[in-house]
Structures are given as structure tokens and as C-alpha cells.
mmCIF file of C-alpha atoms in Angstrom:
data_model
loop_
_atom_site.group_PDB
_atom_site.id
_atom_site.type_symbol
_atom_site.label_atom_id
_atom_site.label_comp_id
_atom_site.label_asym_id
_atom_site.label_seq_id
_atom_site.Cartn_x
_atom_site.Cartn_y
_atom_site.Cartn_z
ATOM 1 C CA ASP A 25 13.888 49.856 45.323
ATOM 2 C CA TYR A 26 13.189 49.496 49.051
ATOM 3 C CA ALA A 27 9.484 50.220 48.481
ATOM 4 C CA ALA A 28 6.439 48.724 50.177
ATOM 5 C CA GLU A 29 5.756 46.515 47.144
ATOM 6 C CA ASP A 30 9.236 44.998 47.451
ATOM 7 C CA GLY A 31 8.643 44.116 51.107
ATOM 8 C CA TYR A 32 5.280 42.658 50.177
ATOM 9 C CA GLN A 33 6.745 40.455 47.427
ATOM 10 C CA ILE A 34 9.610 39.208 49.603
ATOM 11 C CA ALA A 35 7.256 38.341 52.467
ATOM 12 C CA LYS A 36 4.873 36.561 50.056
ATOM 13 C CA ALA A 37 7.794 34.461 48.804
ATOM 14 C CA TRP A 38 8.725 33.488 52.388
ATOM 15 C CA ILE A 39 5.117 32.556 53.087
ATOM 16 C CA GLN A 40 4.824 30.449 49.904
ATOM 17 C CA GLN A 41 8.081 28.647 50.703
ATOM 18 C CA GLY A 42 6.987 28.065 54.283
ATOM 19 C CA ASP A 43 10.277 29.570 55.383
ATOM 20 C CA LEU A 44 9.134 32.213 57.851
ATOM 21 C CA PRO A 45 11.531 33.898 60.258
ATOM 22 C CA ARG A 46 10.360 34.729 63.788
ATOM 23 C CA ALA A 47 11.304 38.379 63.229
ATOM 24 C CA VAL A 48 12.053 40.716 60.326
ATOM 25 C CA PHE A 49 14.310 43.758 60.358
ATOM 26 C CA ALA A 50 13.575 45.741 57.197
ATOM 27 C CA ALA A 51 16.054 48.228 55.732
ATOM 28 C CA THR A 52 13.267 50.813 55.398
ATOM 29 C CA ASP A 53 9.899 51.415 57.024
ATOM 30 C CA LEU A 54 8.251 51.065 53.617
ATOM 31 C CA LEU A 55 9.659 47.550 53.201
ATOM 32 C CA ALA A 56 8.301 46.726 56.661
ATOM 33 C CA PHE A 57 4.834 48.058 55.734
ATOM 34 C CA GLY A 58 4.743 45.810 52.673
ATOM 35 C CA ALA A 59 5.839 42.772 54.675
ATOM 36 C CA ILE A 60 3.202 43.426 57.332
ATOM 37 C CA ARG A 61 0.523 43.602 54.625
ATOM 38 C CA ALA A 62 1.602 40.248 53.189
ATOM 39 C CA PHE A 63 1.718 38.616 56.619
ATOM 40 C CA LYS A 64 -1.766 39.888 57.507
ATOM 41 C CA GLU A 65 -3.227 38.750 54.166
ATOM 42 C CA SER A 66 -1.890 35.277 54.933
ATOM 43 C CA GLY A 67 -3.544 35.213 58.343
ATOM 44 C CA LEU A 68 -0.355 35.836 60.304
ATOM 45 C CA ARG A 69 -0.460 38.205 63.249
ATOM 46 C CA VAL A 70 2.142 40.904 63.874
ATOM 47 C CA PRO A 71 3.779 40.691 66.392
ATOM 48 C CA GLU A 72 2.279 37.488 67.830
ATOM 49 C CA ASP A 73 3.405 35.260 64.939
ATOM 50 C CA ILE A 74 6.155 37.402 63.468
ATOM 51 C CA ALA A 75 7.795 40.572 64.798
ATOM 52 C CA VAL A 76 8.633 43.411 62.408
ATOM 53 C CA VAL A 77 11.050 46.331 62.775
ATOM 54 C CA GLY A 78 11.755 49.022 60.180
ATOM 55 C CA CYS A 79 14.311 51.732 59.722
ATOM 56 C CA ASP A 80 13.743 55.489 59.156
ATOM 57 C CA ASP A 81 10.910 56.419 61.572
ATOM 58 C CA ILE A 82 8.736 58.023 58.940
ATOM 59 C CA GLU A 83 5.538 59.678 60.168
ATOM 60 C CA ALA A 84 3.311 56.786 59.047
ATOM 61 C CA CYS A 85 4.961 54.401 61.565
ATOM 62 C CA ARG A 86 2.801 55.829 64.328
ATOM 63 C CA TYR A 87 -0.420 55.127 62.435
ATOM 64 C CA THR A 88 0.070 51.611 61.058
ATOM 65 C CA ASP A 89 -1.616 48.608 62.614
ATOM 66 C CA PRO A 90 0.283 47.683 64.662
ATOM 67 C CA PRO A 91 2.424 50.803 65.108
ATOM 68 C CA LEU A 92 5.877 50.055 63.658
ATOM 69 C CA THR A 93 8.997 49.742 65.806
ATOM 70 C CA THR A 94 11.792 51.449 63.910
ATOM 71 C CA VAL A 95 15.359 52.708 64.018
ATOM 72 C CA LYS A 96 15.571 56.477 63.745
ATOM 73 C CA GLN A 97 18.646 58.317 62.546
ATOM 74 C CA ASP A 98 19.231 62.056 62.742
ATOM 75 C CA LYS A 99 19.186 62.828 59.004
ATOM 76 C CA GLN A 100 19.928 66.522 59.508
ATOM 77 C CA LYS A 101 23.020 65.737 61.575
ATOM 78 C CA ILE A 102 24.167 63.164 59.003
ATOM 79 C CA GLY A 103 23.734 65.768 56.239
ATOM 80 C CA ARG A 104 25.665 68.430 58.150
ATOM 81 C CA LEU A 105 28.501 66.012 58.893
ATOM 82 C CA ALA A 106 28.619 64.856 55.264
ATOM 83 C CA ALA A 107 28.909 68.473 54.094
ATOM 84 C CA MET A 108 31.718 69.150 56.576
ATOM 85 C CA VAL A 109 33.606 66.006 55.499
ATOM 86 C CA LEU A 110 33.200 66.939 51.835
ATOM 87 C CA PHE A 111 34.481 70.451 52.547
ATOM 88 C CA ASP A 112 37.489 69.041 54.413
ATOM 89 C CA LEU A 113 38.230 66.570 51.606
ATOM 90 C CA MET A 114 38.031 69.297 48.968
ATOM 91 C CA ASN A 115 40.464 71.421 50.992
ATOM 92 C CA LYS A 116 42.727 68.464 51.796
ATOM 93 C CA GLN A 117 42.138 68.997 55.516
ATOM 94 C CA MET A 118 40.630 65.591 56.206
ATOM 95 C CA ASP A 119 42.410 63.299 58.592
ATOM 96 C CA THR A 120 41.436 59.662 58.935
ATOM 97 C CA LYS A 121 38.722 59.407 61.513
ATOM 98 C CA CYS A 122 35.474 57.610 62.084
ATOM 99 C CA ILE A 123 32.339 59.691 62.389
ATOM 100 C CA LYS A 124 29.427 58.025 64.122
ATOM 101 C CA VAL A 125 25.868 59.262 64.452
ATOM 102 C CA GLU A 126 24.056 57.360 67.166
ATOM 103 C CA PRO A 127 20.765 55.761 66.075
ATOM 104 C CA GLU A 128 17.664 55.679 68.238
ATOM 105 C CA LEU A 129 15.371 52.656 68.605
ATOM 106 C CA VAL A 130 11.744 53.760 68.724
ATOM 107 C CA ILE A 131 9.842 50.871 70.279
ATOM 108 C CA ARG A 132 6.232 50.398 69.258
ATOM 109 C CA THR A 133 4.029 47.294 69.207
ATOM 110 C CA SER A 134 5.152 45.617 65.960
ATOM 111 C CA CYS A 135 8.208 44.108 67.672
ATOM 112 C CA GLY A 136 6.182 42.416 70.405
ATOM 113 C CA ALA A 137 7.346 44.689 73.196
ATOM 114 C CA ARG A 138 5.333 44.688 76.365
ATOM 115 C CA GLN A 139 2.556 47.259 76.417
ATOM 116 C CA ASN A 140 4.334 49.528 78.930
ATOM 117 C CA TRP A 141 7.369 49.692 76.583
ATOM 118 C CA ASN A 142 5.394 51.016 73.634
ATOM 119 C CA HIS A 143 6.556 54.300 72.151
ATOM 120 C CA THR A 144 9.786 54.143 74.139
ATOM 121 C CA ARG A 145 12.950 55.637 72.676
ATOM 122 C CA ILE A 146 16.355 54.068 73.261
ATOM 123 C CA LYS A 147 19.430 55.899 72.053
ATOM 124 C CA GLY A 148 22.288 53.660 70.907
#
């Protein structure tokens, strides 16, 4: 379900197996929050022992401990483009083309970035 509890359970399983990665890229920020909770409960430090990056840039990312590095996507632009593609498909006006919406990496402390890099935005 990509919820915090799922991230927590997956991280707990890694910890119990002793099979910890050096870094985690979670498909959602909520998964990352759950993983961070499990790591902290086990005495692991984020980012010193394990770096964590999420995806979505939800508001809570700024307020977690440590603040969560995340990949941000322009959801409004994606929605507008999806509507235009659907319209074109319905009217048989769609040609084969690739539509790309550039993501943005929002660097905060959970990835282990140097202090002066915190809260930096990098467009991809």
C-alpha cells in the first residue's frame, strides 16, 4: 500500500536479517518515514548509518527528524498533460511521442548531504 507501516515492516525485516543497505530510496515519502522509524528504534542513525530518500515531497518531509531528502514531481503538470493526452487519444489526434516531466531532487539531511547542501533543489 506504500504506507508508513509498510516501510516500517520492510526495514524491520532487513534489520532482523542483518541485511542492511547503506542507503534506501523509497517509492513514497510515507514508506521512507516508516523505514526511518524502524531504523531509529533499532539504534541506527539516519543518515550516519543508513541514508534515506523518499519520493513525493509531501509537507511533512520538512518536519521529520532528520528532514527527508525527496524527489518532487510537478503533479499539476502531470495531471494537465495526462488530460491533454487523453483528449488527443479520444479524438484520434495522438501521435507517438514521449512526454517527460522533469523531477526535482530536494536535498535535506536524511541522505547525508553536507550541511551547506541542505534544502537544496536540483532539477533533473
